[in-house]
PDB file of C-alpha atoms in Angstrom:
ATOM      1  CA  UNK A   5      -0.038  -0.191   0.018  1.00  0.00           C
ATOM      2  CA  UNK A   6       1.158   3.129  -0.948  1.00  0.00           C
ATOM      3  CA  UNK A   7       2.082   6.127   1.747  1.00  0.00           C
ATOM      4  CA  UNK A   8      -0.325   8.891   1.143  1.00  0.00           C
ATOM      5  CA  UNK A   9      -2.233  11.174   3.999  1.00  0.00           C
ATOM      6  CA  UNK A  10      -5.135   8.856   3.871  1.00  0.00           C
ATOM      7  CA  UNK A  11      -3.500   6.164   4.948  1.00  0.00           C
ATOM      8  CA  UNK A  12       0.002   7.399   7.193  1.00  0.00           C
ATOM      9  CA  UNK A  13      -2.988  10.836   9.028  1.00  0.00           C
ATOM     10  CA  UNK A  14      -5.237   8.412  10.359  1.00  0.00           C
ATOM     11  CA  UNK A  15      -2.235   6.772  12.618  1.00  0.00           C
ATOM     12  CA  UNK A  16      -0.693   9.325  13.391  1.00  0.00           C
ATOM     13  CA  UNK A  17      -4.552  11.971  14.900  1.00  0.00           C
ATOM     14  CA  UNK A  18      -5.378   8.208  15.976  1.00  0.00           C
ATOM     15  CA  UNK A  19      -1.977   8.278  18.180  1.00  0.00           C
ATOM     16  CA  UNK A  20      -2.620  11.608  19.449  1.00  0.00           C
ATOM     17  CA  UNK A  21      -6.594  10.229  20.284  1.00  0.00           C
ATOM     18  CA  UNK A  22      -4.853   8.157  22.479  1.00  0.00           C
ATOM     19  CA  UNK A  23      -2.434  10.482  24.658  1.00  0.00           C
ATOM     20  CA  UNK A  24      -5.580  11.879  25.278  1.00  0.00           C
ATOM     21  CA  UNK A  25      -7.486   8.874  26.514  1.00  0.00           C
ATOM     22  CA  UNK A  26      -5.122   7.777  28.187  1.00  0.00           C
ATOM     23  CA  UNK A  27      -4.844  10.645  30.069  1.00  0.00           C
ATOM     24  CA  UNK A  28      -8.360  10.797  30.787  1.00  0.00           C
ATOM     25  CA  UNK A  29      -8.696   7.442  32.190  1.00  0.00           C
ATOM     26  CA  UNK A  30      -5.811   6.671  34.120  1.00  0.00           C
ATOM     27  CA  UNK A  31      -4.226   9.852  34.693  1.00  0.00           C
ATOM     28  CA  UNK A  32      -6.331  10.885  37.318  1.00  0.00           C
ATOM     29  CA  UNK A  33      -5.024   7.640  39.730  1.00  0.00           C
ATOM     30  CA  UNK A  34      -2.277  10.238  40.489  1.00  0.00           C
ATOM     31  CA  UNK A  35      -4.706  12.856  42.163  1.00  0.00           C
ATOM     32  CA  UNK A  36      -6.332  10.497  44.167  1.00  0.00           C
ATOM     33  CA  UNK A  37      -7.052  13.051  46.496  1.00  0.00           C
ATOM     34  CA  UNK A  38      -8.896  15.157  44.431  1.00  0.00           C
ATOM     35  CA  UNK A  39     -12.959  14.566  45.339  1.00  0.00           C
ATOM     36  CA  UNK A  40     -14.001  11.693  42.535  1.00  0.00           C
ATOM     37  CA  UNK A  41     -16.525  14.897  40.646  1.00  0.00           C
ATOM     38  CA  UNK A  42     -13.868  16.781  39.491  1.00  0.00           C
ATOM     39  CA  UNK A  43     -11.840  13.850  38.173  1.00  0.00           C
ATOM     40  CA  UNK A  44     -14.675  12.708  35.977  1.00  0.00           C
ATOM     41  CA  UNK A  45     -15.444  16.655  35.121  1.00  0.00           C
ATOM     42  CA  UNK A  46     -10.865  16.603  33.894  1.00  0.00           C
ATOM     43  CA  UNK A  47     -11.235  13.414  32.382  1.00  0.00           C
ATOM     44  CA  UNK A  48     -14.553  14.658  30.668  1.00  0.00           C
ATOM     45  CA  UNK A  49     -12.631  17.883  29.007  1.00  0.00           C
ATOM     46  CA  UNK A  50      -8.914  15.491  27.487  1.00  0.00           C
ATOM     47  CA  UNK A  51     -12.215  13.366  26.532  1.00  0.00           C
ATOM     48  CA  UNK A  52     -13.756  15.321  24.280  1.00  0.00           C
ATOM     49  CA  UNK A  53     -10.069  16.660  22.986  1.00  0.00           C
ATOM     50  CA  UNK A  54      -9.690  12.597  21.921  1.00  0.00           C
ATOM     51  CA  UNK A  55     -12.776  12.676  20.167  1.00  0.00           C
ATOM     52  CA  UNK A  56     -11.672  15.307  18.542  1.00  0.00           C
ATOM     53  CA  UNK A  57      -9.097  13.897  16.856  1.00  0.00           C
ATOM     54  CA  UNK A  58     -10.537  10.130  16.658  1.00  0.00           C
ATOM     55  CA  UNK A  59     -13.409  10.713  15.049  1.00  0.00           C
ATOM     56  CA  UNK A  60     -11.616  12.859  11.808  1.00  0.00           C
ATOM     57  CA  UNK A  61      -8.947  10.119  12.096  1.00  0.00           C
ATOM     58  CA  UNK A  62     -11.405   7.418  11.371  1.00  0.00           C
ATOM     59  CA  UNK A  63     -13.450   9.183   9.074  1.00  0.00           C
ATOM     60  CA  UNK A  64     -10.167   9.973   6.738  1.00  0.00           C
ATOM     61  CA  UNK A  65      -8.841   6.389   7.529  1.00  0.00           C
ATOM     62  CA  UNK A  66     -12.055   4.248   6.020  1.00  0.00           C
ATOM     63  CA  UNK A  67     -11.408   5.581   2.571  1.00  0.00           C
ATOM     64  CA  UNK A  68      -8.585   3.018   2.461  1.00  0.00           C
ATOM     65  CA  UNK A  69      -8.259   1.450   5.686  1.00  0.00           C
ATOM     66  CA  UNK A  70     -12.057  -1.241   7.040  1.00  0.00           C
ATOM     67  CA  UNK A  71     -13.535  -0.227   9.756  1.00  0.00           C
ATOM     68  CA  UNK A  72     -11.756  -3.768  11.336  1.00  0.00           C
ATOM     69  CA  UNK A  73      -8.750  -2.681  10.457  1.00  0.00           C
ATOM     70  CA  UNK A  74      -9.178   1.140  11.575  1.00  0.00           C
ATOM     71  CA  UNK A  75     -10.356  -0.654  15.097  1.00  0.00           C
ATOM     72  CA  UNK A  76      -7.527  -3.029  15.246  1.00  0.00           C
ATOM     73  CA  UNK A  77      -5.170  -0.037  14.378  1.00  0.00           C
ATOM     74  CA  UNK A  78      -6.810   1.926  17.810  1.00  0.00           C
ATOM     75  CA  UNK A  79      -6.418  -1.743  19.356  1.00  0.00           C
ATOM     76  CA  UNK A  80      -1.866  -1.875  18.763  1.00  0.00           C
ATOM     77  CA  UNK A  81      -2.062   2.023  19.397  1.00  0.00           C
ATOM     78  CA  UNK A  82      -3.627   1.718  22.433  1.00  0.00           C
ATOM     79  CA  UNK A  83      -1.716  -0.710  24.360  1.00  0.00           C
ATOM     80  CA  UNK A  84       1.525   1.271  23.175  1.00  0.00           C
ATOM     81  CA  UNK A  85       0.576   4.311  24.043  1.00  0.00           C
ATOM     82  CA  UNK A  86      -0.830   2.877  27.496  1.00  0.00           C
ATOM     83  CA  UNK A  87       2.837   0.618  27.935  1.00  0.00           C
ATOM     84  CA  UNK A  88       4.707   3.712  28.086  1.00  0.00           C
ATOM     85  CA  UNK A  89       2.022   5.819  30.407  1.00  0.00           C
ATOM     86  CA  UNK A  90       2.101   2.837  32.629  1.00  0.00           C
ATOM     87  CA  UNK A  91       6.150   2.688  32.506  1.00  0.00           C
ATOM     88  CA  UNK A  92       6.862   6.827  32.268  1.00  0.00           C
ATOM     89  CA  UNK A  93       3.627   8.216  34.657  1.00  0.00           C
ATOM     90  CA  UNK A  94       2.628   5.408  36.895  1.00  0.00           C
ATOM     91  CA  UNK A  95       6.031   3.898  37.399  1.00  0.00           C
ATOM     92  CA  UNK A  96       4.186   0.852  37.201  1.00  0.00           C
ATOM     93  CA  UNK A  97       6.993  -1.749  35.907  1.00  0.00           C
ATOM     94  CA  UNK A  98       5.486  -3.927  31.940  1.00  0.00           C
ATOM     95  CA  UNK A  99       5.787  -7.664  33.371  1.00  0.00           C
ATOM     96  CA  UNK A 100       6.209 -10.894  31.087  1.00  0.00           C
ATOM     97  CA  UNK A 101       2.829 -11.421  31.469  1.00  0.00           C
ATOM     98  CA  UNK A 102       1.583  -7.860  30.152  1.00  0.00           C
ATOM     99  CA  UNK A 103       3.999  -8.619  27.701  1.00  0.00           C
ATOM    100  CA  UNK A 104       3.120 -11.722  26.942  1.00  0.00           C
ATOM    101  CA  UNK A 105      -0.989 -10.208  26.625  1.00  0.00           C
ATOM    102  CA  UNK A 106       0.305  -7.878  24.826  1.00  0.00           C
ATOM    103  CA  UNK A 107       2.440  -9.381  22.297  1.00  0.00           C
ATOM    104  CA  UNK A 108      -0.540 -11.722  21.932  1.00  0.00           C
ATOM    105  CA  UNK A 109      -3.226  -8.868  21.280  1.00  0.00           C
ATOM    106  CA  UNK A 110      -0.634  -7.898  18.321  1.00  0.00           C
ATOM    107  CA  UNK A 111      -0.697 -10.979  16.701  1.00  0.00           C
ATOM    108  CA  UNK A 112      -4.506 -11.022  16.220  1.00  0.00           C
ATOM    109  CA  UNK A 113      -3.920  -7.672  14.739  1.00  0.00           C
ATOM    110  CA  UNK A 114      -1.519  -9.122  11.866  1.00  0.00           C
ATOM    111  CA  UNK A 115      -4.834 -11.246  11.128  1.00  0.00           C
ATOM    112  CA  UNK A 116      -6.717  -9.119  11.207  1.00  0.00           C
ATOM    113  CA  UNK A 117      -4.451  -6.496   7.992  1.00  0.00           C
ATOM    114  CA  UNK A 118      -3.162 -10.272   6.466  1.00  0.00           C
ATOM    115  CA  UNK A 119      -5.543 -11.825   4.327  1.00  0.00           C
ATOM    116  CA  UNK A 120      -8.067 -12.699   3.216  1.00  0.00           C
ATOM    117  CA  UNK A 121      -7.738 -16.567   4.590  1.00  0.00           C
TER     118      UNK A 121
END
């Protein structure tokens, strides 16, 4: 598949989207002293930004990728972003069990893109 804006832009937008969503969902774990209602509102505000990246990613990406391929990309990008976030921001190590689990999910992604069988 040749490299073009519809091929690459969705990946870039999904990457940005996942950074925001990871912070929306897990960033508050470092702020357990804050009231839950406040972290929910902050998470919603961050998630709105995430949607501003995710929706165009899927709209543009659907020109060249199937919906299943877009969802698979999103999941693999989520795992990559989450692994980095978990290790760097939350200071939680990536254990062998987690790495194997993520690798099996990546193997599933391979089969979504490889085919048809």
